[in-house]
Tab-separated table of N, CA and C and ligand atoms in Angstrom:
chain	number	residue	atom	x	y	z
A	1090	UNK	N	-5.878	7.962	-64.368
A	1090	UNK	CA	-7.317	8.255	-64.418
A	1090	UNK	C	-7.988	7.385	-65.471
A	1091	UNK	N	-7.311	7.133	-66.404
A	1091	UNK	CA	-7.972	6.881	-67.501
A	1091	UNK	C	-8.093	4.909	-67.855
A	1092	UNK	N	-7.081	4.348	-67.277
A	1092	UNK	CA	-7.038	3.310	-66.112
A	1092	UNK	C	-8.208	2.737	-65.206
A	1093	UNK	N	-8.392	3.875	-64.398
A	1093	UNK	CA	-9.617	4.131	-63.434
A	1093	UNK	C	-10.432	3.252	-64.041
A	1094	UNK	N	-10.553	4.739	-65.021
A	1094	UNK	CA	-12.148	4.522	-66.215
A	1094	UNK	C	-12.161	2.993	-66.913
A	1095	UNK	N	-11.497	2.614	-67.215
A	1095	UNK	CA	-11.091	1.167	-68.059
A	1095	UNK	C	-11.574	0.007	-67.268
A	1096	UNK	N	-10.803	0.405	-65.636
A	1096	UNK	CA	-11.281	-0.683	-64.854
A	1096	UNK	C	-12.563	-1.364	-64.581
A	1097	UNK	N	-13.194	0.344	-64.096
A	1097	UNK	CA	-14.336	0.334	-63.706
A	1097	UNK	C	-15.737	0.153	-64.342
A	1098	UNK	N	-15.078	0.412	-65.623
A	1098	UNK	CA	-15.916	-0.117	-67.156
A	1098	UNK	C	-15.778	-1.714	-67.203
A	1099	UNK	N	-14.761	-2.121	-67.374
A	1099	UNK	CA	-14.746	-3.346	-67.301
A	1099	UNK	C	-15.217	-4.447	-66.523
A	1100	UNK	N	-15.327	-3.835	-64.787
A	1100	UNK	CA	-16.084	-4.797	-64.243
A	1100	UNK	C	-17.089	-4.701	-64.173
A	1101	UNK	N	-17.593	-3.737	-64.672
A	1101	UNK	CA	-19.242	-3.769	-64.736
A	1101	UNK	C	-19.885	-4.695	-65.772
A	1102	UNK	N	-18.866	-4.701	-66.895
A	1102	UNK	CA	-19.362	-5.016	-68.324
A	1102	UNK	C	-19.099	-6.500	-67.720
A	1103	UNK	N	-18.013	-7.085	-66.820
A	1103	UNK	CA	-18.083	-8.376	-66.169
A	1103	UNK	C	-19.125	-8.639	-65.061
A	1104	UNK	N	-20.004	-7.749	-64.363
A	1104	UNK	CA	-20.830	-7.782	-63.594
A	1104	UNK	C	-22.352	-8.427	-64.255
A	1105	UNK	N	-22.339	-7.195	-65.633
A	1105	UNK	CA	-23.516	-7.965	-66.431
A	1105	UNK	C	-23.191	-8.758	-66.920
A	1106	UNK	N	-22.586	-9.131	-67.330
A	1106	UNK	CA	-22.341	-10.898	-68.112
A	1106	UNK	C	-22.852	-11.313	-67.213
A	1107	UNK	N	-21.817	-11.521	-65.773
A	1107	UNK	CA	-22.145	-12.999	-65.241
A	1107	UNK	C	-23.823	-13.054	-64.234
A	1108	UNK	N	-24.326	-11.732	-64.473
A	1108	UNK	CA	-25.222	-11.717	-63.487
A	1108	UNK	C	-26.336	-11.927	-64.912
A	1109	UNK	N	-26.485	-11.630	-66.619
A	1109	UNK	CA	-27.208	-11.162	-67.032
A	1109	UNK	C	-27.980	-10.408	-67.383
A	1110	UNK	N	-28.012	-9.484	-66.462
A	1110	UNK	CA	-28.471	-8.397	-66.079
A	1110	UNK	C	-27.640	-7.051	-66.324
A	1111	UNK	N	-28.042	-6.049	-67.246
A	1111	UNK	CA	-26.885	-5.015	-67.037
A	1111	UNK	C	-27.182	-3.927	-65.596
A	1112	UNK	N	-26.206	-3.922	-65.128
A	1112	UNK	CA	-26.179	-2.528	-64.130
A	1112	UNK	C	-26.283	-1.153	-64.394
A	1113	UNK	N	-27.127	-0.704	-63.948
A	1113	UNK	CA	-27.254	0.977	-64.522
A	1113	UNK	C	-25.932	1.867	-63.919
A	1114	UNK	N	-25.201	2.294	-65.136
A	1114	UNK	CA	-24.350	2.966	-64.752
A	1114	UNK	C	-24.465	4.027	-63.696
A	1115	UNK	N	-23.128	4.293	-63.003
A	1115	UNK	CA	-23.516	5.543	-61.997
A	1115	UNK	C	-24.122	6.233	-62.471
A	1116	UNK	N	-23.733	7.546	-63.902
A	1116	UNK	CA	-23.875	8.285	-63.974
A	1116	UNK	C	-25.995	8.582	-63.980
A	1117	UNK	N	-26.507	7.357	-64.234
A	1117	UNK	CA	-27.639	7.117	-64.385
A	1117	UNK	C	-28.847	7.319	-63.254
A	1118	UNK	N	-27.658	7.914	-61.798
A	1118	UNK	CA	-28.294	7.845	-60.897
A	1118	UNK	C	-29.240	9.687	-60.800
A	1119	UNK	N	-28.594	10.529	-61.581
A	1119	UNK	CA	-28.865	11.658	-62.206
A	1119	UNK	C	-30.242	11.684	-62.891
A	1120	UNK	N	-30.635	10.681	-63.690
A	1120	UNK	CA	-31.754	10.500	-64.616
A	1120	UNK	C	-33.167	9.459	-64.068
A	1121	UNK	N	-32.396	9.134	-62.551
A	1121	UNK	CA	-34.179	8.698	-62.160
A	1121	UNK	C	-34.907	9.009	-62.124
A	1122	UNK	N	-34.872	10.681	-61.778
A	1122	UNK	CA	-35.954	11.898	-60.939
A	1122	UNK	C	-37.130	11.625	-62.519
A	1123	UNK	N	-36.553	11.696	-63.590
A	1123	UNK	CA	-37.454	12.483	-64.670
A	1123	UNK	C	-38.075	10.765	-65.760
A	1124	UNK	N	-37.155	10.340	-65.735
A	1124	UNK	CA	-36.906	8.752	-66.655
A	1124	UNK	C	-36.980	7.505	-66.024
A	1125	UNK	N	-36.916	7.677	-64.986
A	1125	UNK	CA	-36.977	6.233	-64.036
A	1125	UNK	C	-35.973	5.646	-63.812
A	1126	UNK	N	-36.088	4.467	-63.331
A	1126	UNK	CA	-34.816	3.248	-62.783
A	1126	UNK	C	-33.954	2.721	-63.341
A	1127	UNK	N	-35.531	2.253	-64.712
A	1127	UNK	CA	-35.372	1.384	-65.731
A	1127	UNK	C	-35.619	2.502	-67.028
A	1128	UNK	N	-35.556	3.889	-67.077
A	1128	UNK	CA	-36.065	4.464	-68.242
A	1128	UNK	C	-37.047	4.538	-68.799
A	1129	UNK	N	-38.098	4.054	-67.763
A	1129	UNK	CA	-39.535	3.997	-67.727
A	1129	UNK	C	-40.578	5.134	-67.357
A	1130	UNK	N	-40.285	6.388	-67.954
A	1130	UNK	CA	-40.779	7.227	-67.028
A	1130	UNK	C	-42.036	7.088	-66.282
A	1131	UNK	N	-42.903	7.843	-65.460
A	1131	UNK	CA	-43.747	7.861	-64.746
A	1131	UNK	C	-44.611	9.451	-65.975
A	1132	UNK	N	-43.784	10.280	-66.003
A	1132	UNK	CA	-44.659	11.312	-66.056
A	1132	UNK	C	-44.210	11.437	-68.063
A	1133	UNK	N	-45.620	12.183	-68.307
A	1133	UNK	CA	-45.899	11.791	-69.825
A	1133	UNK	C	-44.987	12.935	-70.558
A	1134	UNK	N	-44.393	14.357	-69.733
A	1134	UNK	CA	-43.188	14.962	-70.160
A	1134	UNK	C	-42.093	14.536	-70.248
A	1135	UNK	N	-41.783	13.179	-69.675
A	1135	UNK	CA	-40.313	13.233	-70.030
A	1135	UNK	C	-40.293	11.861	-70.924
A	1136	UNK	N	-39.445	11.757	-72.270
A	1136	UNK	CA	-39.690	10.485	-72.585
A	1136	UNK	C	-38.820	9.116	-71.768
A	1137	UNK	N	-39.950	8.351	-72.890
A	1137	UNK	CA	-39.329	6.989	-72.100
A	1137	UNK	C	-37.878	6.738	-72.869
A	1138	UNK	N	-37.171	6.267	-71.984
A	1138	UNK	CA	-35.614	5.955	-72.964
A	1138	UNK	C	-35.437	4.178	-72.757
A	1139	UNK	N	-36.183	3.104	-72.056
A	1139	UNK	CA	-36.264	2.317	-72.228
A	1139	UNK	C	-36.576	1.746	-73.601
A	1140	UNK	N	-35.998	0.885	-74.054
A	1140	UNK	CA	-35.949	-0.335	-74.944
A	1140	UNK	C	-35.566	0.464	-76.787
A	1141	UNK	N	-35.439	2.389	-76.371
A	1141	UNK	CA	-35.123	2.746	-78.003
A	1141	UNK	C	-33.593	1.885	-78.161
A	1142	UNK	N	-33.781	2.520	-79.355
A	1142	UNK	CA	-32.639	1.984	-79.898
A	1142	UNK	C	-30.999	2.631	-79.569
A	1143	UNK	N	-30.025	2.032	-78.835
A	1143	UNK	CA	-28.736	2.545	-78.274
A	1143	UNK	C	-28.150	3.664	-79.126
A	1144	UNK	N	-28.142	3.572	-80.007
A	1144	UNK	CA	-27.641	4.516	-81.347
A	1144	UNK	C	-28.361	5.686	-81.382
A	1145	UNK	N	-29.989	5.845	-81.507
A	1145	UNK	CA	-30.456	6.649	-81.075
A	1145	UNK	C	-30.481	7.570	-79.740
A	1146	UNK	N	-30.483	6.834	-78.927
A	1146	UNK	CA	-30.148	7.604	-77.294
A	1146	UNK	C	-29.002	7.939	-77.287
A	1147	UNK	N	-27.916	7.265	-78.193
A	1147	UNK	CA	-26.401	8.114	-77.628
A	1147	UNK	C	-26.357	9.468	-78.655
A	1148	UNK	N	-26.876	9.513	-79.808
A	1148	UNK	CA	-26.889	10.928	-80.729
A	1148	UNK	C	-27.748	11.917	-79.655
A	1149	UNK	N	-29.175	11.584	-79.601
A	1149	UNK	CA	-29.561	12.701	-78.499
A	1149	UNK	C	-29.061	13.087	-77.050
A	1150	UNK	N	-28.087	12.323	-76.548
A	1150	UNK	CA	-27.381	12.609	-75.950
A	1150	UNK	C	-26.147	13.746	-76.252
A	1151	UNK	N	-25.819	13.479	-77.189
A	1151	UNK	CA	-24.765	14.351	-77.732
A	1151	UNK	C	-24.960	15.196	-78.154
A	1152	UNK	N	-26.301	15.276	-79.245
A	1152	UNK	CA	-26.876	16.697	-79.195
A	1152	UNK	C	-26.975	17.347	-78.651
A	1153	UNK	N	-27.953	17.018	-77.654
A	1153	UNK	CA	-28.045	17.833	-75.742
A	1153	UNK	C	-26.511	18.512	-75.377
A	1154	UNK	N	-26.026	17.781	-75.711
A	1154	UNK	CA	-24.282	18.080	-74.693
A	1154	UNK	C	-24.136	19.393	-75.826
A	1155	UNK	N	-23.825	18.692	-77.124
A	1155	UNK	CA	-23.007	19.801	-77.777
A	1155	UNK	C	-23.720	20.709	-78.743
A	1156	UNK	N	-25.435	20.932	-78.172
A	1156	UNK	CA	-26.060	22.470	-78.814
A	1156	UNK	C	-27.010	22.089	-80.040
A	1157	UNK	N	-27.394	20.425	-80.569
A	1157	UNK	CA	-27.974	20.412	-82.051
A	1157	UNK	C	-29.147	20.466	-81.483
A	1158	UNK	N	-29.318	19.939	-80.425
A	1158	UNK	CA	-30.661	19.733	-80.037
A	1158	UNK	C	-31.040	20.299	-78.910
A	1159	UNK	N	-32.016	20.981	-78.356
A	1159	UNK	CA	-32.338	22.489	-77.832
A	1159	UNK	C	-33.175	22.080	-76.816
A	1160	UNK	N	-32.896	21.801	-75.310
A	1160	UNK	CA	-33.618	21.943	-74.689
A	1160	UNK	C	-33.092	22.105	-73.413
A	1161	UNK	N	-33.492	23.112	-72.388
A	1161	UNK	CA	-32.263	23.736	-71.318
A	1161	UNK	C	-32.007	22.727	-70.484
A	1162	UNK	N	-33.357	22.121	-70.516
A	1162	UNK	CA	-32.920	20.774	-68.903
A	1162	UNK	C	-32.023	19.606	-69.041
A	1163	UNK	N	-32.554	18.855	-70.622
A	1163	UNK	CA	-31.733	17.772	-70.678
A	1163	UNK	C	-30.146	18.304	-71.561
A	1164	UNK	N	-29.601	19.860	-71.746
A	1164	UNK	CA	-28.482	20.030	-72.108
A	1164	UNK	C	-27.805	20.460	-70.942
A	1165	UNK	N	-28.259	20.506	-69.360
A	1165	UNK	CA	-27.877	20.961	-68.472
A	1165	UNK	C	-27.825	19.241	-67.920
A	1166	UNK	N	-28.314	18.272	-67.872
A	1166	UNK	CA	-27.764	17.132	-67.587
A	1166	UNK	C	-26.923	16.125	-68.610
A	1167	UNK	N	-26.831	16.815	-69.784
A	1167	UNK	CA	-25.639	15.850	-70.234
A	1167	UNK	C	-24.380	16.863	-70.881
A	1168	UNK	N	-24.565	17.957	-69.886
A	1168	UNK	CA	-23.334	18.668	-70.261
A	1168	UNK	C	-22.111	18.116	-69.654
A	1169	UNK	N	-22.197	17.812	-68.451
A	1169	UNK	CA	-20.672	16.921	-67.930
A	1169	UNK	C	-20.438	15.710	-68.356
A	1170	UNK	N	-21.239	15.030	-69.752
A	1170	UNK	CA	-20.886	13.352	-69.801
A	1170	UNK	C	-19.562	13.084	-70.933
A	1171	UNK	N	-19.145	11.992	-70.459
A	1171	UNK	CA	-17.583	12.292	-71.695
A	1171	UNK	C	-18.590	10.917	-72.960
A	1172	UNK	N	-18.334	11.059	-73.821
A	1172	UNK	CA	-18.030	9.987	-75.164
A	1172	UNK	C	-18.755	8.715	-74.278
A	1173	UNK	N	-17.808	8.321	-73.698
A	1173	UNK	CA	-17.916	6.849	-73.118
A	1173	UNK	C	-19.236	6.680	-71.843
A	1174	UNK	N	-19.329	7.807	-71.207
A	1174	UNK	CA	-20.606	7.519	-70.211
A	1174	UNK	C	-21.802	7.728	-71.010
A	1175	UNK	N	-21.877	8.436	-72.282
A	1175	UNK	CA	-23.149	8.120	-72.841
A	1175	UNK	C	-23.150	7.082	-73.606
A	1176	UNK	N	-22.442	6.661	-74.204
A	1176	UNK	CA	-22.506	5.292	-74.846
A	1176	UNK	C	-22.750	4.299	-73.556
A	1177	UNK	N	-22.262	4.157	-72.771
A	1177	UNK	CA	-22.974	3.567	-71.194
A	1177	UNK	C	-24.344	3.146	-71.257
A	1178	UNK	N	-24.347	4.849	-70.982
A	1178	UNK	CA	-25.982	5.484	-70.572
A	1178	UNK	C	-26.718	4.910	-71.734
A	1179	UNK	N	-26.336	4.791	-72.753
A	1179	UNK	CA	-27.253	4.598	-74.077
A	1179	UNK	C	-27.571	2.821	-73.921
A	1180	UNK	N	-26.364	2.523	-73.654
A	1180	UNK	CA	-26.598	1.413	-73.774
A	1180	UNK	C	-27.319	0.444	-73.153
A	1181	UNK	N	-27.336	0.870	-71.366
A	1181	UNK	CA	-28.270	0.357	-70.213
A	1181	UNK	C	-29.340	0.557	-70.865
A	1182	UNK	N	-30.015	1.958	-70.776
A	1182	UNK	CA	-31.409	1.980	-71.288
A	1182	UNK	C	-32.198	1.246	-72.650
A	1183	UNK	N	-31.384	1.158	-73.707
A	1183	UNK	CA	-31.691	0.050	-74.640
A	1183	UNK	C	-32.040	-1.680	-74.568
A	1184	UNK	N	-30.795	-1.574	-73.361
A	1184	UNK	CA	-31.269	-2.771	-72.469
A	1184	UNK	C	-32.368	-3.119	-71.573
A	1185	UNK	N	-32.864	-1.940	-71.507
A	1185	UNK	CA	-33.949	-2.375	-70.297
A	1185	UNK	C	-35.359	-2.484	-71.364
A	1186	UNK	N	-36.226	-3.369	-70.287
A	1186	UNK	CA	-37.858	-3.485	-71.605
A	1186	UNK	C	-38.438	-2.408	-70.791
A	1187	UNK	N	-38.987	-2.076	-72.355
A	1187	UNK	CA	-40.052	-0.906	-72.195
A	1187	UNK	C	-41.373	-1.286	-71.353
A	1188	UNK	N	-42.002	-0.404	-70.770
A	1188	UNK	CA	-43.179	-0.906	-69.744
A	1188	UNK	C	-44.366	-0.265	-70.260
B	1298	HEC	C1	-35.314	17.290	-64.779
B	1298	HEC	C2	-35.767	16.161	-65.613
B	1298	HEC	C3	-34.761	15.390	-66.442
B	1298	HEC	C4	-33.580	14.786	-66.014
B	1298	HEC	C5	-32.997	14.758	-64.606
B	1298	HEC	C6	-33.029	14.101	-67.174
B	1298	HEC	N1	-33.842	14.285	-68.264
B	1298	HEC	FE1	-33.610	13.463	-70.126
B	1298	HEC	N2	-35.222	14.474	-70.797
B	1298	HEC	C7	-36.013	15.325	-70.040
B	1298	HEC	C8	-36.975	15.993	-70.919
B	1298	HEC	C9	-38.020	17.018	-70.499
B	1298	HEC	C10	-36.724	15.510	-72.227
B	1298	HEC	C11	-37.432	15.919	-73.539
B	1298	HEC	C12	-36.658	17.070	-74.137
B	1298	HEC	C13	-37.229	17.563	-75.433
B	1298	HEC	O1	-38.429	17.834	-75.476
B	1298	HEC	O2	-36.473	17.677	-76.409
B	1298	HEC	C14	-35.621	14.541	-72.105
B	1298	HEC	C15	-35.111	13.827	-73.183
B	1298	HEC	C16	-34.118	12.883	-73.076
B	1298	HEC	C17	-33.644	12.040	-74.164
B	1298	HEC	C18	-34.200	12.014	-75.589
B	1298	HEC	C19	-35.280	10.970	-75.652
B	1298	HEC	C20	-35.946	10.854	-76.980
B	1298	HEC	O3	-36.835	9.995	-77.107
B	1298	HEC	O4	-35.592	11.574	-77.926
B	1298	HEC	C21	-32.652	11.253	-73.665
B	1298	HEC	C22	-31.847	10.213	-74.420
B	1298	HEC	C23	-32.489	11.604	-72.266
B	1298	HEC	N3	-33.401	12.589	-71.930
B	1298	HEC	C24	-31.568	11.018	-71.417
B	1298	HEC	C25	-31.315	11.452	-70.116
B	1298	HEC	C26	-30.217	10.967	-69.310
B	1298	HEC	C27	-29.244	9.875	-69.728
B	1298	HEC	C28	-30.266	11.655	-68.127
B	1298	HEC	C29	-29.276	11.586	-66.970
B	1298	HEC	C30	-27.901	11.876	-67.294
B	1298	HEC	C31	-31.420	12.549	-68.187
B	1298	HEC	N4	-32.016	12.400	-69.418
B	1298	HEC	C32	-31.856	13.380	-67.161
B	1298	HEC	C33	-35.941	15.500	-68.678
B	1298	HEC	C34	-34.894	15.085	-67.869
């Protein structure tokens, strides 16, 4: 499994190199409805997670998951993420420009 994960990390992280472009992780397909494509939201409740800073988006991520930070919706979508898909997740969206 953990193999899997390595692989599938890896060719992505070889996908954006050679394309330039990073790919929004799967798990990211969860966070269009509220944040957008690109982390751009549309609506003025949810924030934008485009262009903060990676470090920042992966702590509020983890908060959410593990109870520091209090809010039912976004601790009900990053309750299944391990370590490594939010550092992902953190990291696409840092990548993308803010709009
Ligand atoms: C149903 C709508 C919804 C979905 C789906 C959703 N979020 Fe959120 N998200 C919110 C709301 C609302 C907040 C603001 C919470 C608050 O006020 O503390 C938020 C806040 C955040 C923040 C903190 C931003 C900041 O500036 O502090 C991050 C990071 C985040 N979401 C990432 C994600 C990721 C990654 C996913 C997918 C795994 C996701 N969200 C899915 C609604 C959503």
């Amino acid at each position: 499994m953990k193999k899997i994960i390595i692989a599938t990390l890896s060719a992505s992280a070889l996908f954006a190199a050679s394309f330039g472009a990073q790919a929004a992780p799967a798990k990211a397909a969860t966070c269009v409805g509220c944040h957008g494509a690109d982390g751009n939201s549309v609506v003025p409740n949810f924030p934008k997670l485009a262009g903060q800073h990676a470090n920042y988006l992966e702590k509020q991520l983890k908060d959410f998951r593990d109870g520091f930070r209090k809010d039912a919706t976004m601790a009900a979508f990053a309750k299944g993420l391990t370590d490594a898909e939010i550092k992902e997740l953190a990291a696409f969206y840092a990548s993308q420009a803010p709009k």
